mmCIF file of C-alpha atoms in Angstrom:
data_model
loop_
_atom_site.group_PDB
_atom_site.id
_atom_site.type_symbol
_atom_site.label_atom_id
_atom_site.label_comp_id
_atom_site.label_asym_id
_atom_site.label_seq_id
_atom_site.Cartn_x
_atom_site.Cartn_y
_atom_site.Cartn_z
ATOM 1 C CA MET A 1 -23.484 25.378 -61.429
ATOM 2 C CA ILE A 2 -23.963 26.759 -57.897
ATOM 3 C CA LYS A 3 -20.906 28.145 -56.157
ATOM 4 C CA PHE A 4 -20.673 28.219 -52.379
ATOM 5 C CA LYS A 5 -18.829 31.007 -50.713
ATOM 6 C CA TYR A 6 -16.647 29.950 -47.786
ATOM 7 C CA ASP A 7 -17.851 31.660 -44.648
ATOM 8 C CA ALA A 8 -15.483 31.404 -41.669
ATOM 9 C CA LYS A 9 -18.274 32.305 -39.228
ATOM 10 C CA VAL A 10 -20.449 29.474 -40.475
ATOM 11 C CA ALA A 11 -17.516 27.037 -40.373
ATOM 12 C CA ASN A 12 -16.653 28.064 -36.801
ATOM 13 C CA LYS A 13 -20.288 27.746 -35.702
ATOM 14 C CA MET A 14 -20.501 24.266 -37.248
ATOM 15 C CA ALA A 15 -17.291 23.209 -35.461
ATOM 16 C CA GLU A 16 -18.612 24.667 -32.176
ATOM 17 C CA THR A 17 -21.887 22.796 -32.559
ATOM 18 C CA GLU A 18 -20.083 19.513 -33.236
ATOM 19 C CA SER A 19 -17.800 20.045 -30.234
ATOM 20 C CA THR A 20 -20.780 20.799 -27.979
ATOM 21 C CA LYS A 21 -22.586 17.698 -29.261
ATOM 22 C CA GLN A 22 -19.533 15.532 -28.510
ATOM 23 C CA GLU A 23 -19.310 16.981 -24.975
ATOM 24 C CA GLU A 24 -23.013 16.332 -24.392
ATOM 25 C CA ASP A 25 -22.661 12.756 -25.677
ATOM 26 C CA LYS A 26 -19.710 12.196 -23.334
ATOM 27 C CA LYS A 27 -21.663 13.647 -20.395
ATOM 28 C CA GLU A 28 -24.689 11.462 -21.212
ATOM 29 C CA GLU A 29 -22.478 8.394 -21.390
ATOM 30 C CA GLN A 30 -20.962 9.178 -17.983
ATOM 31 C CA ASP A 31 -24.330 10.110 -16.488
ATOM 32 C CA SER A 32 -25.779 6.811 -17.639
ATOM 33 C CA ARG A 33 -24.098 5.094 -14.679
ATOM 34 C CA PRO A 34 -26.952 4.771 -12.170
ATOM 35 C CA GLY A 35 -26.585 6.873 -9.054
ATOM 36 C CA PHE A 36 -24.254 9.515 -10.488
ATOM 37 C CA GLU A 37 -25.277 13.037 -11.441
ATOM 38 C CA CYS A 38 -22.906 15.189 -13.465
ATOM 39 C CA ILE A 39 -22.893 18.812 -12.258
ATOM 40 C CA THR A 40 -20.706 21.897 -12.425
ATOM 41 C CA VAL A 41 -19.558 23.419 -9.150
ATOM 42 C CA GLY A 42 -20.499 27.083 -9.115
ATOM 43 C CA ARG A 43 -19.135 28.480 -5.863
ATOM 44 C CA VAL A 44 -17.392 26.947 -2.871
ATOM 45 C CA ILE A 45 -18.933 28.093 0.417
ATOM 46 C CA ASP A 46 -16.396 26.428 2.708
ATOM 47 C CA GLY A 47 -14.292 23.276 2.848
ATOM 48 C CA ASP A 48 -17.235 20.867 2.903
ATOM 49 C CA THR A 49 -20.042 22.869 1.262
ATOM 50 C CA PHE A 50 -20.560 24.307 -2.216
ATOM 51 C CA ALA A 51 -23.239 25.547 -4.579
ATOM 52 C CA THR A 52 -23.807 23.990 -7.979
ATOM 53 C CA SER A 53 -23.951 26.180 -11.074
ATOM 54 C CA ASP A 54 -27.751 25.787 -10.983
ATOM 55 C CA GLY A 55 -27.890 27.103 -7.396
ATOM 56 C CA ARG A 56 -28.270 23.951 -5.280
ATOM 57 C CA ARG A 57 -26.301 23.875 -2.039
ATOM 58 C CA VAL A 58 -24.393 20.640 -1.430
ATOM 59 C CA ARG A 59 -22.848 19.336 1.814
ATOM 60 C CA LEU A 60 -20.190 16.633 1.452
ATOM 61 C CA VAL A 61 -21.211 13.403 3.198
ATOM 62 C CA GLY A 62 -19.016 11.752 5.810
ATOM 63 C CA VAL A 63 -16.509 14.551 6.323
ATOM 64 C CA ASN A 64 -16.256 17.757 8.322
ATOM 65 C CA THR A 65 -13.772 20.548 7.650
ATOM 66 C CA PRO A 66 -12.970 23.318 10.124
ATOM 67 C CA GLU A 67 -15.291 26.316 9.776
ATOM 68 C CA SER A 68 -14.232 29.297 7.694
ATOM 69 C CA THR A 69 -17.401 31.320 7.182
ATOM 70 C CA ILE A 70 -19.251 32.602 10.273
ATOM 71 C CA ARG A 71 -16.513 31.678 12.715
ATOM 72 C CA ALA A 72 -12.998 30.855 11.634
ATOM 73 C CA GLU A 73 -11.461 27.727 13.136
ATOM 74 C CA ALA A 74 -7.827 26.681 12.863
ATOM 75 C CA TYR A 75 -7.144 25.363 9.358
ATOM 76 C CA GLY A 76 -10.601 26.419 8.121
ATOM 77 C CA LYS A 77 -9.297 28.855 5.500
ATOM 78 C CA GLU A 78 -6.812 26.266 4.238
ATOM 79 C CA ALA A 79 -9.565 23.634 3.888
ATOM 80 C CA SER A 80 -11.789 26.125 2.077
ATOM 81 C CA SER A 81 -8.967 27.175 -0.271
ATOM 82 C CA TYR A 82 -8.193 23.539 -1.031
ATOM 83 C CA THR A 83 -11.816 22.881 -1.975
ATOM 84 C CA VAL A 84 -11.879 26.006 -4.154
ATOM 85 C CA SER A 85 -8.724 24.858 -5.971
ATOM 86 C CA LYS A 86 -10.080 21.365 -6.633
ATOM 87 C CA LEU A 87 -13.791 21.996 -7.305
ATOM 88 C CA GLU A 88 -14.784 25.555 -8.194
ATOM 89 C CA GLY A 89 -15.930 25.795 -11.802
ATOM 90 C CA LYS A 90 -15.239 22.113 -12.423
ATOM 91 C CA GLN A 91 -17.502 19.335 -13.638
ATOM 92 C CA VAL A 92 -17.902 16.582 -11.014
ATOM 93 C CA TRP A 93 -20.202 13.656 -10.344
ATOM 94 C CA MET A 94 -22.408 13.544 -7.282
ATOM 95 C CA GLN A 95 -23.561 10.341 -5.638
ATOM 96 C CA LYS A 96 -26.286 10.079 -3.012
ATOM 97 C CA ASP A 97 -25.665 7.792 -0.036
ATOM 98 C CA VAL A 98 -29.048 7.375 1.730
ATOM 99 C CA SER A 99 -30.286 10.801 2.817
ATOM 100 C CA ASN A 100 -31.207 13.376 0.214
ATOM 101 C CA ARG A 101 -30.969 16.572 2.319
ATOM 102 C CA ASP A 102 -29.879 17.729 5.749
ATOM 103 C CA ARG A 103 -31.819 19.920 8.185
ATOM 104 C CA TYR A 104 -30.541 23.028 6.371
ATOM 105 C CA SER A 105 -31.980 21.750 3.046
ATOM 106 C CA ARG A 106 -28.504 21.159 1.594
ATOM 107 C CA TYR A 107 -28.110 18.136 -0.669
ATOM 108 C CA LEU A 108 -25.973 15.461 0.984
ATOM 109 C CA ARG A 109 -23.585 13.955 -1.544
ATOM 110 C CA ILE A 110 -20.380 12.099 -2.227
ATOM 111 C CA VAL A 111 -18.401 13.961 -4.905
ATOM 112 C CA TRP A 112 -16.298 12.177 -7.497
ATOM 113 C CA LEU A 113 -13.777 13.906 -9.744
ATOM 114 C CA GLU A 114 -14.095 10.937 -12.124
ATOM 115 C CA VAL A 115 -16.838 8.321 -12.299
ATOM 116 C CA PRO A 116 -15.495 5.128 -10.698
ATOM 117 C CA SER A 117 -15.904 1.754 -12.354
ATOM 118 C CA ASN A 118 -16.304 0.247 -8.866
ATOM 119 C CA ASP A 119 -17.382 2.771 -6.232
ATOM 120 C CA MET A 120 -16.347 0.454 -3.373
ATOM 121 C CA ASP A 121 -12.797 -0.132 -4.610
ATOM 122 C CA GLU A 122 -10.393 1.501 -2.148
ATOM 123 C CA ASN A 123 -7.950 2.588 -4.843
ATOM 124 C CA GLU A 124 -10.724 4.330 -6.798
ATOM 125 C CA ILE A 125 -11.999 5.969 -3.611
ATOM 126 C CA ARG A 126 -8.488 7.253 -2.849
ATOM 127 C CA THR A 127 -7.847 8.559 -6.351
ATOM 128 C CA LYS A 128 -11.253 9.751 -7.594
ATOM 129 C CA MET A 129 -13.435 10.743 -4.611
ATOM 130 C CA PHE A 130 -13.125 14.323 -3.381
ATOM 131 C CA ASN A 131 -14.563 13.555 0.079
ATOM 132 C CA ALA A 132 -11.691 11.070 0.529
ATOM 133 C CA TYR A 133 -9.137 13.633 -0.744
ATOM 134 C CA LEU A 134 -10.145 15.985 2.051
ATOM 135 C CA VAL A 135 -9.517 13.336 4.703
ATOM 136 C CA LEU A 136 -6.361 11.875 3.161
ATOM 137 C CA ASN A 137 -4.796 15.331 2.829
ATOM 138 C CA GLY A 138 -5.699 16.370 6.364
ATOM 139 C CA TYR A 139 -8.294 19.003 5.497
ATOM 140 C CA ALA A 140 -11.216 17.141 7.102
ATOM 141 C CA GLU A 141 -12.118 14.689 9.817
ATOM 142 C CA PRO A 142 -14.580 11.833 9.353
ATOM 143 C CA SER A 143 -18.084 12.815 10.393
ATOM 144 C CA THR A 144 -20.544 9.953 10.368
ATOM 145 C CA PHE A 145 -24.283 10.455 10.591
ATOM 146 C CA ILE A 146 -26.543 7.430 10.278
ATOM 147 C CA PRO A 147 -27.870 6.382 7.777
ATOM 148 C CA ASP A 148 -25.164 7.881 5.491
ATOM 149 C CA VAL A 149 -22.376 5.446 6.337
ATOM 150 C CA LYS A 150 -21.415 3.827 3.020
ATOM 151 C CA TYR A 151 -17.812 5.115 3.095
ATOM 152 C CA SER A 152 -17.358 5.755 6.835
ATOM 153 C CA ALA A 153 -14.893 2.882 7.382
ATOM 154 C CA TYR A 154 -12.688 4.208 4.566
ATOM 155 C CA PHE A 155 -12.808 7.745 5.963
ATOM 156 C CA LEU A 156 -11.784 6.490 9.423
ATOM 157 C CA LYS A 157 -8.870 4.578 7.882
ATOM 158 C CA PHE A 158 -7.790 7.592 5.808
ATOM 159 C CA ALA A 159 -7.951 9.891 8.867
ATOM 160 C CA ARG A 160 -5.751 7.494 10.832
ATOM 161 C CA GLU A 161 -3.191 7.647 8.005
ATOM 162 C CA ALA A 162 -3.299 11.459 7.852
ATOM 163 C CA ARG A 163 -3.013 11.723 11.644
ATOM 164 C CA GLU A 164 -0.021 9.327 11.772
ATOM 165 C CA ASP A 165 1.687 11.394 9.046
ATOM 166 C CA ASN A 166 0.821 14.740 10.733
ATOM 167 C CA THR A 167 -0.817 15.808 7.489
ATOM 168 C CA GLY A 168 -2.787 19.043 7.234
ATOM 169 C CA LEU A 169 -4.878 19.892 10.276
ATOM 170 C CA TRP A 170 -3.346 16.967 12.170
ATOM 171 C CA ALA A 171 -0.065 18.886 12.381
ATOM 172 C CA PHE A 172 -1.851 21.313 14.753
ATOM 173 C CA ARG A 173 -3.184 18.733 17.206
#
Protein backbone atom coordinates (compact mmCIF):
# COMPACT_ATOMS: atom_id res chain seq x y z
CA MET A 1 0.00 0.00 0.00
CA ILE A 2 1.28 3.48 -0.93
CA LYS A 3 0.82 6.23 1.62
CA PHE A 4 0.60 9.86 0.57
CA LYS A 5 1.97 12.50 2.83
CA TYR A 6 -0.18 15.62 3.12
CA ASP A 7 1.77 18.60 1.88
CA ALA A 8 0.20 21.99 2.69
CA LYS A 9 2.30 23.72 0.01
CA VAL A 10 1.05 21.37 -2.67
CA ALA A 11 -2.55 21.75 -1.46
CA ASN A 12 -2.27 25.56 -1.48
CA LYS A 13 -0.72 25.54 -4.97
CA MET A 14 -3.53 23.31 -6.26
CA ALA A 15 -6.16 25.63 -4.74
CA GLU A 16 -4.37 28.67 -6.24
CA THR A 17 -4.28 27.04 -9.66
CA GLU A 18 -7.99 26.20 -9.51
CA SER A 19 -8.84 29.75 -8.41
CA THR A 20 -6.76 31.22 -11.25
CA LYS A 21 -8.43 28.89 -13.75
CA GLN A 22 -11.89 29.96 -12.53
CA GLU A 23 -10.91 33.65 -12.86
CA GLU A 24 -9.59 33.07 -16.38
CA ASP A 25 -12.78 31.21 -17.35
CA LYS A 26 -14.88 34.09 -16.00
CA LYS A 27 -12.76 36.63 -17.90
CA GLU A 28 -13.04 34.59 -21.12
CA GLU A 29 -16.80 34.38 -20.70
CA GLN A 30 -17.05 38.15 -20.25
CA ASP A 31 -14.59 38.85 -23.06
CA SER A 32 -16.62 36.69 -25.40
CA ARG A 33 -19.09 39.56 -25.84
CA PRO A 34 -18.01 41.09 -29.17
CA GLY A 35 -16.53 44.55 -28.93
CA PHE A 36 -15.40 44.38 -25.30
CA GLU A 37 -11.81 43.95 -24.15
CA CYS A 38 -11.10 43.13 -20.52
CA ILE A 39 -8.05 45.02 -19.21
CA THR A 40 -6.53 46.10 -15.92
CA VAL A 41 -5.95 49.80 -15.37
CA GLY A 42 -2.33 50.35 -14.43
CA ARG A 43 -1.97 54.06 -13.76
CA VAL A 44 -4.31 57.03 -14.07
CA ILE A 45 -2.68 59.94 -15.89
CA ASP A 46 -5.51 62.43 -15.38
CA GLY A 47 -9.30 62.47 -15.20
CA ASP A 48 -9.85 61.23 -18.75
CA THR A 49 -6.62 59.35 -19.54
CA PHE A 50 -4.98 56.24 -18.11
CA ALA A 51 -2.44 53.56 -18.91
CA THR A 52 -3.33 49.88 -18.96
CA SER A 53 -1.25 47.39 -17.00
CA ASP A 54 0.36 46.37 -20.32
CA GLY A 55 1.41 49.98 -21.02
CA ARG A 56 -1.19 51.21 -23.53
CA ARG A 57 -2.41 54.77 -23.06
CA VAL A 58 -6.18 55.18 -23.23
CA ARG A 59 -8.24 58.38 -23.68
CA LEU A 60 -11.90 58.19 -22.67
CA VAL A 61 -14.22 58.88 -25.61
CA GLY A 62 -16.87 61.58 -25.48
CA VAL A 63 -15.79 63.32 -22.29
CA ASN A 64 -13.25 65.94 -21.25
CA THR A 65 -12.11 66.56 -17.69
CA PRO A 66 -10.25 69.68 -16.56
CA GLU A 67 -6.48 69.35 -16.92
CA SER A 68 -4.38 68.30 -13.95
CA THR A 69 -0.99 67.39 -15.41
CA ILE A 70 0.92 70.07 -17.36
CA ARG A 71 -1.38 72.91 -16.38
CA ALA A 72 -3.84 72.66 -13.54
CA GLU A 73 -7.38 73.84 -14.27
CA ALA A 74 -10.13 74.34 -11.71
CA TYR A 75 -11.46 70.95 -10.59
CA GLY A 76 -8.73 69.08 -12.49
CA LYS A 77 -7.19 67.47 -9.40
CA GLU A 78 -10.63 66.42 -8.17
CA ALA A 79 -11.46 64.80 -11.53
CA SER A 80 -8.11 63.02 -11.56
CA SER A 81 -8.55 61.79 -7.97
CA TYR A 82 -12.03 60.52 -8.80
CA THR A 83 -10.70 58.52 -11.74
CA VAL A 84 -7.89 57.11 -9.59
CA SER A 85 -10.42 56.01 -6.94
CA LYS A 86 -12.69 54.29 -9.47
CA LEU A 87 -10.21 52.79 -11.97
CA GLU A 88 -6.61 52.43 -10.80
CA GLY A 89 -5.66 48.78 -10.40
CA LYS A 90 -9.15 47.62 -11.37
CA GLN A 91 -10.31 45.29 -14.11
CA VAL A 92 -12.58 47.07 -16.62
CA TRP A 93 -13.94 46.47 -20.10
CA MET A 94 -13.03 48.73 -22.98
CA GLN A 95 -15.26 49.30 -25.98
CA LYS A 96 -14.19 50.98 -29.22
CA ASP A 97 -16.60 53.47 -30.79
CA VAL A 98 -15.30 54.14 -34.34
CA SER A 99 -11.77 55.54 -34.10
CA ASN A 100 -8.98 53.38 -32.76
CA ARG A 101 -6.46 56.09 -31.77
CA ASP A 102 -6.17 59.85 -31.50
CA ARG A 103 -3.40 62.08 -32.87
CA TYR A 104 -1.32 61.36 -29.75
CA SER A 105 -1.53 57.58 -30.40
CA ARG A 106 -3.76 57.03 -27.36
CA TYR A 107 -6.45 54.38 -27.70
CA LEU A 108 -9.92 55.95 -27.77
CA ARG A 109 -12.32 53.90 -25.68
CA ILE A 110 -15.53 53.73 -23.72
CA VAL A 111 -14.83 52.13 -20.32
CA TRP A 112 -17.33 49.89 -18.57
CA LEU A 113 -17.05 48.82 -14.95
CA GLU A 114 -19.33 45.88 -15.80
CA VAL A 115 -20.15 44.43 -19.21
CA PRO A 116 -23.65 45.63 -20.16
CA SER A 117 -26.26 43.26 -21.52
CA ASN A 118 -27.49 46.11 -23.74
CA ASP A 119 -24.89 48.83 -24.32
CA MET A 120 -27.53 51.31 -25.53
CA ASP A 121 -29.80 50.98 -22.50
CA GLU A 122 -29.74 54.28 -20.60
CA ASN A 123 -29.95 52.63 -17.18
CA GLU A 124 -26.95 50.41 -17.96
CA ILE A 125 -25.03 53.41 -19.31
CA ARG A 126 -25.76 55.34 -16.10
CA THR A 127 -24.82 52.49 -13.78
CA LYS A 128 -22.00 50.65 -15.57
CA MET A 129 -20.16 53.08 -17.89
CA PHE A 130 -17.30 55.06 -16.37
CA ASN A 131 -17.37 57.77 -19.07
CA ALA A 132 -20.99 58.45 -18.05
CA TYR A 133 -20.05 58.47 -14.33
CA LEU A 134 -17.64 61.32 -14.99
CA VAL A 135 -20.35 63.43 -16.62
CA LEU A 136 -23.15 62.52 -14.22
CA ASN A 137 -20.98 63.35 -11.20
CA GLY A 138 -19.78 66.65 -12.64
CA TYR A 139 -16.15 65.69 -13.22
CA ALA A 140 -16.32 66.02 -17.02
CA GLU A 141 -18.07 67.82 -19.83
CA PRO A 142 -19.24 66.13 -23.02
CA SER A 143 -16.64 66.37 -25.77
CA THR A 144 -17.83 65.08 -29.11
CA PHE A 145 -15.49 64.39 -32.00
CA ILE A 146 -16.91 62.86 -35.16
CA PRO A 147 -17.02 59.93 -35.89
CA ASP A 148 -17.02 58.82 -32.21
CA VAL A 149 -20.58 59.86 -31.37
CA LYS A 150 -22.31 56.66 -30.23
CA TYR A 151 -23.06 57.97 -26.71
CA SER A 152 -22.91 61.74 -27.30
CA ALA A 153 -26.66 62.32 -26.83
CA TYR A 154 -26.54 60.54 -23.46
CA PHE A 155 -23.50 62.56 -22.36
CA LEU A 156 -25.25 65.83 -23.29
CA LYS A 157 -28.32 64.77 -21.29
CA PHE A 158 -26.20 63.73 -18.29
CA ALA A 159 -24.28 67.05 -18.37
CA ARG A 160 -27.55 68.99 -18.37
CA GLU A 161 -28.61 67.05 -15.26
CA ALA A 162 -25.28 67.67 -13.50
CA ARG A 163 -25.37 71.37 -14.42
CA GLU A 164 -28.96 71.79 -13.16
CA ASP A 165 -27.95 70.12 -9.87
CA ASN A 166 -24.71 72.17 -9.57
CA THR A 167 -22.82 68.90 -9.31
CA GLY A 168 -19.02 68.81 -9.30
CA LEU A 169 -17.35 71.28 -11.63
CA TRP A 170 -20.73 72.87 -12.40
CA ALA A 171 -20.77 74.35 -8.90
CA PHE A 172 -17.88 76.60 -10.01
CA ARG A 173 -19.51 78.01 -13.14
